Structures are given as C-alpha cells and as structure tokens.
Tab-separated table of C-alpha atoms in Angstrom:
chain	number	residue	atom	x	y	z
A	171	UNK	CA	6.117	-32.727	7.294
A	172	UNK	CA	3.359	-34.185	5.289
A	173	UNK	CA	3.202	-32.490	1.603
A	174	UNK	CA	0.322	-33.581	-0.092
A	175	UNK	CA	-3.498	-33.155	0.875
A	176	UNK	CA	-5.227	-35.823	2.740
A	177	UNK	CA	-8.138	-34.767	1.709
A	178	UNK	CA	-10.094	-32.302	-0.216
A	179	UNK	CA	-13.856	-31.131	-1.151
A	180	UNK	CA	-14.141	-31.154	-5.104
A	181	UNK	CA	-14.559	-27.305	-5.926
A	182	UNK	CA	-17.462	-25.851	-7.114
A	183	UNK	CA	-16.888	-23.054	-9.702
A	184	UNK	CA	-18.613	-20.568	-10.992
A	185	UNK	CA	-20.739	-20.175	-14.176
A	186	UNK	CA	-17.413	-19.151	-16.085
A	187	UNK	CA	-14.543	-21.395	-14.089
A	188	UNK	CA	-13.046	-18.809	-13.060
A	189	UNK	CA	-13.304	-19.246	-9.081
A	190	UNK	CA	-13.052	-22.224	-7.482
A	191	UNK	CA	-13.156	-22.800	-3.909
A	192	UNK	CA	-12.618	-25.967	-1.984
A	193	UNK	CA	-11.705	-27.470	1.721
A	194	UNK	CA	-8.412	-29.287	2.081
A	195	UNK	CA	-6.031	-30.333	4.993
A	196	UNK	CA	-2.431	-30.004	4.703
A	197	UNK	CA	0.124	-31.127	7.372
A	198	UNK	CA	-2.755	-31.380	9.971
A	199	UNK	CA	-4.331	-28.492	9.711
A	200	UNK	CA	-7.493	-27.734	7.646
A	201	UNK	CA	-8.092	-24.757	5.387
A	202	UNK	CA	-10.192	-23.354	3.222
A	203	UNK	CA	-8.979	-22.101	-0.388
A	204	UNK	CA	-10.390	-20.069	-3.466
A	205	UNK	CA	-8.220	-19.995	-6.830
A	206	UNK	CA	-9.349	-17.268	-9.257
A	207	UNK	CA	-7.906	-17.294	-13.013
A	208	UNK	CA	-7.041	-13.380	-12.962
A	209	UNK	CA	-7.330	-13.558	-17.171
A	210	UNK	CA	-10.861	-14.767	-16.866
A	211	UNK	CA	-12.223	-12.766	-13.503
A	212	UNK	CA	-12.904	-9.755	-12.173
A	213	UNK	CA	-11.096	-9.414	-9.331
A	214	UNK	CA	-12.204	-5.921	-7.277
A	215	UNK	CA	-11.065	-3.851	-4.200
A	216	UNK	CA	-13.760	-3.025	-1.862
A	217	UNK	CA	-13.779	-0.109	0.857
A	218	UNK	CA	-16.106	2.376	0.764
A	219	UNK	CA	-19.426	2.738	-0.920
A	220	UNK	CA	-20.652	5.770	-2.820
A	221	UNK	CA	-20.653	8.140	-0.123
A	222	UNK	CA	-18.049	7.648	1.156
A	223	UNK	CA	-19.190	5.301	4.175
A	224	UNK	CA	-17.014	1.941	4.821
A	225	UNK	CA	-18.958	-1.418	3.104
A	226	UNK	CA	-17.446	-3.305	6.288
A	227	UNK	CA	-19.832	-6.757	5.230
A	228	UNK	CA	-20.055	-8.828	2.929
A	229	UNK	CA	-23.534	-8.381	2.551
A	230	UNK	CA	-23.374	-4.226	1.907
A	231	UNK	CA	-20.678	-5.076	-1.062
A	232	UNK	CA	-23.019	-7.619	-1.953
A	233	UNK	CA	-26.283	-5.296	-2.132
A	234	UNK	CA	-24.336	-2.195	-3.759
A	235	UNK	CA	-23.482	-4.388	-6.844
A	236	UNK	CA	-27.500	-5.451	-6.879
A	237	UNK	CA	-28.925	-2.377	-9.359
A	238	UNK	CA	-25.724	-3.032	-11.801
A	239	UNK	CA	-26.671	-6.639	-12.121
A	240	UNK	CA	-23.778	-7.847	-10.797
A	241	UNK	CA	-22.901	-10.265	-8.222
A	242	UNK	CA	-19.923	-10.893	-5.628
A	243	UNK	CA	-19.163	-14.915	-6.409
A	244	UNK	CA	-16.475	-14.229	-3.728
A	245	UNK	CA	-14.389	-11.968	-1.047
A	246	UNK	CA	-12.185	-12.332	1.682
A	247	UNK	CA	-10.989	-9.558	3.969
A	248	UNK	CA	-7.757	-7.856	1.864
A	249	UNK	CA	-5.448	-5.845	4.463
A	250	UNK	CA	-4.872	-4.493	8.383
A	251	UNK	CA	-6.628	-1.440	8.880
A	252	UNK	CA	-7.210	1.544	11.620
A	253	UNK	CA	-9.976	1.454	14.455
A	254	UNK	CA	-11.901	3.397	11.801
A	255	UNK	CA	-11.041	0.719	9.217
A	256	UNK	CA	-8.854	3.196	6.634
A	257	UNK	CA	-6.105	1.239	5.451
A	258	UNK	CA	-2.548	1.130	7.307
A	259	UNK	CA	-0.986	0.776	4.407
A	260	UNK	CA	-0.860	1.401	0.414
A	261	UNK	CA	-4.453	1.586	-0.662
A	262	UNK	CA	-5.241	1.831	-4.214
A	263	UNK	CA	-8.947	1.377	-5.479
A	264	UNK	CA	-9.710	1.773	-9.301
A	265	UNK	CA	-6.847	4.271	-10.010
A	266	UNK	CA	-7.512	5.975	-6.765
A	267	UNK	CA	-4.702	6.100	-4.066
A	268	UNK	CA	-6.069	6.671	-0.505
A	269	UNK	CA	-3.386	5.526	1.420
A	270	UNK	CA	0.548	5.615	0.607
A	271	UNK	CA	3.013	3.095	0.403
A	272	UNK	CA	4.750	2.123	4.446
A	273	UNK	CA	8.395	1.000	3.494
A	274	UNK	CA	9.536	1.043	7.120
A	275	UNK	CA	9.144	-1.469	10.269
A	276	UNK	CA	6.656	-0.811	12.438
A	277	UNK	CA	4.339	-3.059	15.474
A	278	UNK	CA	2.066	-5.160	14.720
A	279	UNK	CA	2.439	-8.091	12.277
A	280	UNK	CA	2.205	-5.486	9.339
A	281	UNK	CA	5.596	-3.878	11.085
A	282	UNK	CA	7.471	-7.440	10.353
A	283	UNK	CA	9.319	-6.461	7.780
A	284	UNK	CA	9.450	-7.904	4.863
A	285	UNK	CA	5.534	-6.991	4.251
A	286	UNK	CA	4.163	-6.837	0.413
A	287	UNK	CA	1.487	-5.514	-2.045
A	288	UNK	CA	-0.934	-7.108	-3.145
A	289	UNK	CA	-1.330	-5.405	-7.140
A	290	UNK	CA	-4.218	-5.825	-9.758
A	291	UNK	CA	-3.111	-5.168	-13.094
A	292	UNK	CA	-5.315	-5.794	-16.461
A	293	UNK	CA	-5.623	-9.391	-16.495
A	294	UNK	CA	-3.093	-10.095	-13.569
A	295	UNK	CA	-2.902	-10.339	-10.311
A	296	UNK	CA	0.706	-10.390	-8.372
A	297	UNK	CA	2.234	-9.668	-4.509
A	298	UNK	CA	5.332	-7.985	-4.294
A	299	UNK	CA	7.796	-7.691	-1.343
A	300	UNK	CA	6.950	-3.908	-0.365
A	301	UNK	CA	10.549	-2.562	-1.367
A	302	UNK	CA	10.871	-4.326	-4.392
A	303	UNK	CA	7.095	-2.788	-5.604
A	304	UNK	CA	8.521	0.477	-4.620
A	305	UNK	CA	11.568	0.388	-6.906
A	306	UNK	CA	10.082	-1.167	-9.569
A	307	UNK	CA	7.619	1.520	-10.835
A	308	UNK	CA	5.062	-1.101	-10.786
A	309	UNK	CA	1.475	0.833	-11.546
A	310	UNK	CA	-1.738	-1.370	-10.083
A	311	UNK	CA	-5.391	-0.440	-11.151
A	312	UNK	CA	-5.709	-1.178	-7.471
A	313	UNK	CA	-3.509	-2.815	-4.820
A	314	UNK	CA	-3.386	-3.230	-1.109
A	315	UNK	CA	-0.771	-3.626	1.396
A	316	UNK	CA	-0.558	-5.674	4.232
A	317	UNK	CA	2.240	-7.991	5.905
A	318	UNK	CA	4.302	-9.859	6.938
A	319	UNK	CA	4.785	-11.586	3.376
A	320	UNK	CA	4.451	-14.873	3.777
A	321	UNK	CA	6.698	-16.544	0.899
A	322	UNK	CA	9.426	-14.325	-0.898
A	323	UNK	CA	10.789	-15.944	-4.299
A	324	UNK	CA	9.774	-19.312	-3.102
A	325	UNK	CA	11.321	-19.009	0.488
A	326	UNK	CA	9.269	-18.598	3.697
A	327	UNK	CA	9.507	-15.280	5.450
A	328	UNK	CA	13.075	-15.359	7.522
A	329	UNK	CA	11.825	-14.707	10.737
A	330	UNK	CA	8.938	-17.681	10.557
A	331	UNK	CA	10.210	-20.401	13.011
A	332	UNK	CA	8.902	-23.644	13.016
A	333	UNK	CA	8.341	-23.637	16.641
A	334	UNK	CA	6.007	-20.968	16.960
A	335	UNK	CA	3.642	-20.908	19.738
A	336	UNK	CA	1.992	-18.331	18.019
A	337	UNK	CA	-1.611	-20.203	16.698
A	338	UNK	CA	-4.467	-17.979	15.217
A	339	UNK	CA	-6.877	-18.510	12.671
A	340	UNK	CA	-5.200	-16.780	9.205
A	341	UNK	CA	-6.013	-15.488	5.714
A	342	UNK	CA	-4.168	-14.243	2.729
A	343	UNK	CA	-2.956	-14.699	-0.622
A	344	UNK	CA	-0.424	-15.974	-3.339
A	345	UNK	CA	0.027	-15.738	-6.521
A	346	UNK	CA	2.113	-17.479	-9.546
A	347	UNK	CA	4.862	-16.049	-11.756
A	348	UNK	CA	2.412	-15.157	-14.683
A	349	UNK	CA	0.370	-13.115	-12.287
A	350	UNK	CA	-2.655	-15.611	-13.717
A	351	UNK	CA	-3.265	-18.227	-10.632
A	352	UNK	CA	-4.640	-16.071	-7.701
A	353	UNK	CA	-4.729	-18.513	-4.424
A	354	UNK	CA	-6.525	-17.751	-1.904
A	355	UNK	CA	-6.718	-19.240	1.390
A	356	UNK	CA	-8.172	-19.066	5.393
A	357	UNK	CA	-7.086	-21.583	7.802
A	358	UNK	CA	-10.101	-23.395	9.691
A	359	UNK	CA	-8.273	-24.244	12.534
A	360	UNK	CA	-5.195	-21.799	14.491
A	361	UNK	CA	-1.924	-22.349	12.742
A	362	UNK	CA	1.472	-20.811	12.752
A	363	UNK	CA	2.784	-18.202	10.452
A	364	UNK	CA	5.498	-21.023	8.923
A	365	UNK	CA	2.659	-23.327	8.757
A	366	UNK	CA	0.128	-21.176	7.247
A	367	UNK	CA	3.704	-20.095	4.599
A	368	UNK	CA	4.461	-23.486	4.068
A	369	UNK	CA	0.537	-24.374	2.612
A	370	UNK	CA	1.357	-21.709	-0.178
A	371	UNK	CA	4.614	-22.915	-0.982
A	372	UNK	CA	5.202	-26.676	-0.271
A	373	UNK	CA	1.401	-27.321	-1.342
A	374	UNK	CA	0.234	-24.694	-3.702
A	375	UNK	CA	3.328	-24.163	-5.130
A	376	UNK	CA	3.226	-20.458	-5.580
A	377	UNK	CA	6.541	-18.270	-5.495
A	378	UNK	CA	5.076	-15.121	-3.060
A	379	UNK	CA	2.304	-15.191	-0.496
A	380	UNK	CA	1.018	-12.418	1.600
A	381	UNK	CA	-0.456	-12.381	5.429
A	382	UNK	CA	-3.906	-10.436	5.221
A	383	UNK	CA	-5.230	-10.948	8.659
A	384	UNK	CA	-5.585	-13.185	11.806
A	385	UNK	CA	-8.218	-13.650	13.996
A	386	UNK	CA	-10.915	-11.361	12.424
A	387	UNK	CA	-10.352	-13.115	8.862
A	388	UNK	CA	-13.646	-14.047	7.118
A	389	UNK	CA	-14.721	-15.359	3.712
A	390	UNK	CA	-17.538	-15.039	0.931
A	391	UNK	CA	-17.536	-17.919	-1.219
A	392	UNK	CA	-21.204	-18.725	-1.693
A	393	UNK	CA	-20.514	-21.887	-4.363
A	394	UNK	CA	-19.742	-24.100	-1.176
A	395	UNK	CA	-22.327	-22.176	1.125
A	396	UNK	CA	-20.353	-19.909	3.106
A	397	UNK	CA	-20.595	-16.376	3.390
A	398	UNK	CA	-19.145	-15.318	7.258
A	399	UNK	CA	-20.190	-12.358	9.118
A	400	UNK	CA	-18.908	-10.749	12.203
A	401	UNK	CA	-17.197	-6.904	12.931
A	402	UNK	CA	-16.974	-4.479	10.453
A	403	UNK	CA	-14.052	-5.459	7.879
A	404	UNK	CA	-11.615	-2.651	6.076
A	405	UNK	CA	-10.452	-3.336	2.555
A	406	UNK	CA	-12.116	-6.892	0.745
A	407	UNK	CA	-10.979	-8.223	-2.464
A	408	UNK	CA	-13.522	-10.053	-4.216
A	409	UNK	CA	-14.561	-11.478	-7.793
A	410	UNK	CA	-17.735	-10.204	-9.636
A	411	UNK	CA	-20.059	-11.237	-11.961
C-alpha cells in the first residue's frame, strides 16, 4: 500500500486560514479534502431554515446567511437521513436536540455498528464512537450522528476488509486528539470503506473518522471552484464567515 500522496493541488484558504481545501491521491484513488482549524472557524450545522422548511442545497444555506453578512466558505453533506431528510440519528443544532441518540444496530451502513458522533464544542470539534459519547456525558453545541465510524483510536473499523467489492463514491470526517484539526474529505473516484479508513489514518493521521454518506455525497468549497448540486441533502456542516 502506497502511504504518501503522489500528488496534491496547493490549498487555497480562506481570508483567515482557517479552511483549506485541496485535491490529493492516495493509494490510487483521488480525493478531495478540506481541513478547518476548529479554534479559528466557525464550524455550523445546517437543516432547516427559519420556518421550519429543510435548506437541502448548498445554495439555500448559502442565500439565508446573505442579510447577516455572512458567507458559507464551505459544507459538505453531515449525516444519513429519512426520505423526508430528518435525521436518523442524534441531531443537535445550536443547543437544540431534534433527533436522539441510536445506540443499537440497525440496516443500512448507519446500522454497522460501531457508528459515531460527530460533536461541536466551543472551539473544538471531535467524533466519538456512539457508545463511548453516550457514557461520557459529553454536551455538543451541536452534533450529528451517522456511521459506520471509520477509524476508532487509530484502528480501522473491524468489519472493513480489504477485499471489499463494495466501491462508491464517499464522504466524511476526522478529527485529531485536541479536537483542533477538523479533516474533511470526499473521494473522487468509488473506493472501499477500508480504503476510504485507511486515507484518514495511514495519510492524515487522525485517531477517529466518521462515514457521512455514499453515493449522494457533495461538497461546497468555493476557494478551488466547486460548489456541487444534485437532490435535496439532510443535515450539512459547513464553515462561515
């Protein structure tokens, strides 16, 4: 297995360094990856807008945060939902729970236990196995479950096999001990689940990563001109400014 990058786009940050998004390959496969300093940015859940109607785009986050003088510098889907895009899972947006905590197996790749939560704390971002964030009293300003995790204490999720015929295009995210170095990342081309685990920890180097999504997985990050659309989303996790 190759572990280093053949090759890489320089990243293009925003005004205040605090996101920076670039194209790399890692053992064949090509990806696409933002890293946001949590102490420095404003990292945001988005679901629903002021009435109470899903944002589902990129563009509808992007126009709500207009009139404030704000803009989104970046998002990326952030978690399986329903047909009517509530959350399957824990949803928690600015103090405000609207979905509880799943502990227990279930289909789907959410269902492949061990899944994880993905927490925003003051200055911090961090994923959690889902069990360990439920006995640790851990409180988020806003947090979103999804699954399977995708590296647990710096080992790849036990049922990941290196065979996999399984090959979609994938999203999600990983963070560092210090809950400072946010990572995230979308594969450009299909890739396994231990391949898409292995970029977080044999390349990145981060200690937990969690699986947001497959196939419908989409990113904002205008700073290298790219800003996908498609079906409505659920929950998005993005920086503003």
């Amino acid at each position: 297995m190759l572990l280093a990058a053949l090759w890489a786009v320089p990243a293009v940050g925003s005004d205040k360094g605090a996101v920076s998004c670039s194209d790399l390959s890692f053992d064949d496969n090509r990806y696409t990856i933002c890293e946001v300093d949590a102490t420095r940015a404003q990292l945001k859940l988005f679901l629903r807008d002021d009435q109470s109607q899903v944002f589902g785009h990129f563009s509808s986050i992007a126009d709500a945060l207009k009139p404030e003088g704000k803009e989104l510098v970046f998002a990326t889907n952030a978690g399986m939902y329903h047909a009517n895009r509530a959350p399957v899972g824990l949803y928690i947006e600015d103090g405000k729970e609207e979905m509880r905590l799943i502990p227990n197996a279930g289909p789907g790749n959410f269902g492949l236990l061990p899944n994880g939560v993905f927490c925003l704390r003051q200055g911090r971002a961090d994923v959690f196995e889902t069990l360990s964030f439920r006995d640790s009293g851990t409180h988020c300003t806003s947090a979103t479950q999804s699954g399977p995790m995708l590296v647990i204490d710096g080992e790849l999720h036990p049922r990941f096999l290196p065979n996999s015929t399984s090959h979609y295009i994938r999203n999600g995210v990983g963070t560092s001990a210090d809950g400072r170095r946010v990572v995230f990342a979308i594969s450009r081309n299909a890739v396994t689940f231990h391949q898409f685990g292995s970029l977080f920890r044999d390349h990145l180097n981060l200690p937990s990563a969690l699986y947001f999504d497959g196939n419908i997985s989409r990113l904002h990050a205008p700073q290298i001109g790219r800003s996908d659309a498609g079906f409505m989303m659920g929950p998005v996790v993005g920086v503003v400014e």
